[in-house]
Short mmCIF file of C-alpha atoms in Angstrom, two decimals:
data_model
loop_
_atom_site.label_atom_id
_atom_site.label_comp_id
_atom_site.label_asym_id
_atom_site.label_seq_id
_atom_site.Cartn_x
_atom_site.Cartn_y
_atom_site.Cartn_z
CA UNK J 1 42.94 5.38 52.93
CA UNK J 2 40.82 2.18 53.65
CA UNK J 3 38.04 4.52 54.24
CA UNK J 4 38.40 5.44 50.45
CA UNK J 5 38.44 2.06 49.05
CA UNK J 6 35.74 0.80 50.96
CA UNK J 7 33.80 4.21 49.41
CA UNK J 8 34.87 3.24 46.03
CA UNK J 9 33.96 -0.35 46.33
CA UNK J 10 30.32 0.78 47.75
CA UNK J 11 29.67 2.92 45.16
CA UNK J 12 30.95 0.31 42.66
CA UNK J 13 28.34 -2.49 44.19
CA UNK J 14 25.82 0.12 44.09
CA UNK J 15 25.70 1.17 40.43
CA UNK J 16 26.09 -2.74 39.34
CA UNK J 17 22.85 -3.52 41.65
CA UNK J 18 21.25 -0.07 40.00
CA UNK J 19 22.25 -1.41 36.58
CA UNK J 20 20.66 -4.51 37.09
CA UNK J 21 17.61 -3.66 38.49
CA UNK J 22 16.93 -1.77 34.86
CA UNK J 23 14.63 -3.63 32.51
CA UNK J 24 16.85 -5.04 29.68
CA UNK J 25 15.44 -3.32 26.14
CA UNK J 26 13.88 -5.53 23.56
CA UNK J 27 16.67 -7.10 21.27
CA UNK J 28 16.45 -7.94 18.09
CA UNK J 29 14.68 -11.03 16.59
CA UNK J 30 12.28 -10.90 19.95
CA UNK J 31 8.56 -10.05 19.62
CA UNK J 32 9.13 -6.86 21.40
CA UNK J 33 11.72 -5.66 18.93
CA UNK J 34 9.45 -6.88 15.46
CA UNK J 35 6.13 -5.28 17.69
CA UNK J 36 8.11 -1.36 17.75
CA UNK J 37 9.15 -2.41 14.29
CA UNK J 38 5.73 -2.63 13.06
CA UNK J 39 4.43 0.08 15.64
CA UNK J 40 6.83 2.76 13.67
CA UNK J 41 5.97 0.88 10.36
CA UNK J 42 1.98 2.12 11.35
CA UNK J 43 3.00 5.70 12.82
CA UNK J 44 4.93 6.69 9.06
CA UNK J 45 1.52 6.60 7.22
CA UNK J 46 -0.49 8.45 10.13
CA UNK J 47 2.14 11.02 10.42
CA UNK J 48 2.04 11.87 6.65
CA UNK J 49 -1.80 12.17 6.55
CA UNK J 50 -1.40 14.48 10.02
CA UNK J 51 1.28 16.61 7.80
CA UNK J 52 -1.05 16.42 4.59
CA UNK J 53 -4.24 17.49 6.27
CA UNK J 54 -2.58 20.52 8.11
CA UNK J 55 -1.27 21.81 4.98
CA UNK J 56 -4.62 21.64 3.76
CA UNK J 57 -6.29 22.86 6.74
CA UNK J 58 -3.80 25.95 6.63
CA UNK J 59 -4.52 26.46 2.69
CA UNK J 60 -7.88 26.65 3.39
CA UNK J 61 -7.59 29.23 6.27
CA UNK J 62 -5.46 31.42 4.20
CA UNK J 63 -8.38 30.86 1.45
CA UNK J 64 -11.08 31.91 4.07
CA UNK J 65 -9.19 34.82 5.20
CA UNK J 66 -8.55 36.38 1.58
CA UNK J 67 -12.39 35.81 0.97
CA UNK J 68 -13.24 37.68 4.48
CA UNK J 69 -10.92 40.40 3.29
CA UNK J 70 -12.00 40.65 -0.24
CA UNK J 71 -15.54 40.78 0.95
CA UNK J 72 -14.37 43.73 3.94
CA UNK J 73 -13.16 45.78 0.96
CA UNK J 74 -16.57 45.13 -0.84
CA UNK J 75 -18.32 46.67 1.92
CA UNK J 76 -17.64 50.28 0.70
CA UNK J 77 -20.02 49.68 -2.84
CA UNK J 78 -22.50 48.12 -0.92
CA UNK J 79 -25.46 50.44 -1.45
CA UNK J 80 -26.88 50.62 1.97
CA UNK J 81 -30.60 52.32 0.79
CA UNK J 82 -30.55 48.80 -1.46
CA UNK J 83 -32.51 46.02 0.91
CA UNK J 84 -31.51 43.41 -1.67
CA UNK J 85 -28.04 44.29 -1.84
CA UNK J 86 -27.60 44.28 1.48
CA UNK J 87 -29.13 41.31 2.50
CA UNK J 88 -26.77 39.26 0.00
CA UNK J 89 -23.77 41.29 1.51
CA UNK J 90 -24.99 40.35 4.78
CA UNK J 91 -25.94 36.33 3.34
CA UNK J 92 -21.78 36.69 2.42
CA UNK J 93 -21.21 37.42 5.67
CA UNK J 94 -22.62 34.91 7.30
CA UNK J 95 -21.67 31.90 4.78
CA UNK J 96 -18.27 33.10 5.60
CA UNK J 97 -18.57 33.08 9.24
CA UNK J 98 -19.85 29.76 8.93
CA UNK J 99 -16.88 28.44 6.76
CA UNK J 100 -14.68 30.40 9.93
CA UNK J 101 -16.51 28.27 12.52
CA UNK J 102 -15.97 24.87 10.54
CA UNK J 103 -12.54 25.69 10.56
CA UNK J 104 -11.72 26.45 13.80
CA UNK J 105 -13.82 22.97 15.07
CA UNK J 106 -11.32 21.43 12.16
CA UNK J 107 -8.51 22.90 13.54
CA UNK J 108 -9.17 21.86 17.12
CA UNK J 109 -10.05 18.62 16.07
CA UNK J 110 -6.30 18.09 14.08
CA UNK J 111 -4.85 19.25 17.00
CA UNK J 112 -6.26 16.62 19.24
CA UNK J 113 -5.56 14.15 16.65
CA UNK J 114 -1.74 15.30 17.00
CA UNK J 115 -1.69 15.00 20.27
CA UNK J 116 -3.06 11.65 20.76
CA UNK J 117 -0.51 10.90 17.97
CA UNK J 118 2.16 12.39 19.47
CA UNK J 119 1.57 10.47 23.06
CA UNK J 120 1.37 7.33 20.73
CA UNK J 121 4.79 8.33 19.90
CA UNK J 122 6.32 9.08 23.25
CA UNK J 123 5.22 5.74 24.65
CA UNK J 124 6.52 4.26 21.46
CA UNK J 125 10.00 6.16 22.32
CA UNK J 126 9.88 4.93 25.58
CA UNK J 127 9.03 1.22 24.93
CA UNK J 128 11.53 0.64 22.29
CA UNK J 129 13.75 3.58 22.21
CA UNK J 130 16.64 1.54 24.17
CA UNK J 131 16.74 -0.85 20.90
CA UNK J 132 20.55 -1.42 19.96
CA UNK J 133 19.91 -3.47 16.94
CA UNK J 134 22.67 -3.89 13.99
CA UNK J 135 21.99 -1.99 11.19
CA UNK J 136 21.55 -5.50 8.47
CA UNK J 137 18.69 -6.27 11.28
CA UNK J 138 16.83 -3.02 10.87
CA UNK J 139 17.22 -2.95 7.42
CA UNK J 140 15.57 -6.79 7.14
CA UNK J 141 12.61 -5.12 9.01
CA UNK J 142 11.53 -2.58 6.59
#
């Protein structure tokens, strides 16, 4: 039975020396706490434009592929004993493989913005996300 206590009170001693040893989070009314205030007040505008310019950037494929399709069907009327007509079918062609090629360096370029944005975020989460601040505080900050 004294084997059990003494258990107990070891693993008691150990969890309050575990707890201690744990950075405290920022509190509010400290510069830490206004610093992930105004860190989340910055990532709101950034995340909107990231939102915005993917819907764009996914309007604009769905644009490119209707052309690419439209211009697929085309290929049937092309007159192939017509040298002019099918060197603007091929000119087509290539202005739309162009627009392709622009959009795929786009497209890897938003997703490298996205994930720089979104390791911004999970340091963010990280620094600050221990923050027990009353909601009147919070709502001071915005």
């Amino acid at each position: 039975m004294k084997y059990m206590l003494l258990a107990a009170a070891t693993a008691a001693a150990t969890f309050a020396s575990a707890a201690l040893a744990q950075p405290m989070p920022p509190q509010p009314d400290t510069p830490a706490y206004k610093a992930c205030m105004a860190e989340e007040g910055e990532l709101r505008p950034q995340r909107q434009a990231l939102a915005r310019r993917f819907r764009e950037h996914e309007a604009a494929l769905e644009r490119a592929s209707a052309d690419l399709s439209a211009h697929d069907a085309a290929s049937a009327q092309v007159n192939r004993t017509d040298s002019a007509a099918v060197a603007a079918y091929n000119a087509r062609q290539d202005e739309l493989n162009a627009r392709a090629a622009s959009l795929n360096t786009e497209g890897s370029s938003l997703e490298k913005e996205l994930h720089a944005f979104n390791a911004r975020v999970a340091a963010g989460n990280i620094r600050c996300g221990n923050i027990l601040a009353p909601y009147k505080v919070r709502k001071k900050e915005k």
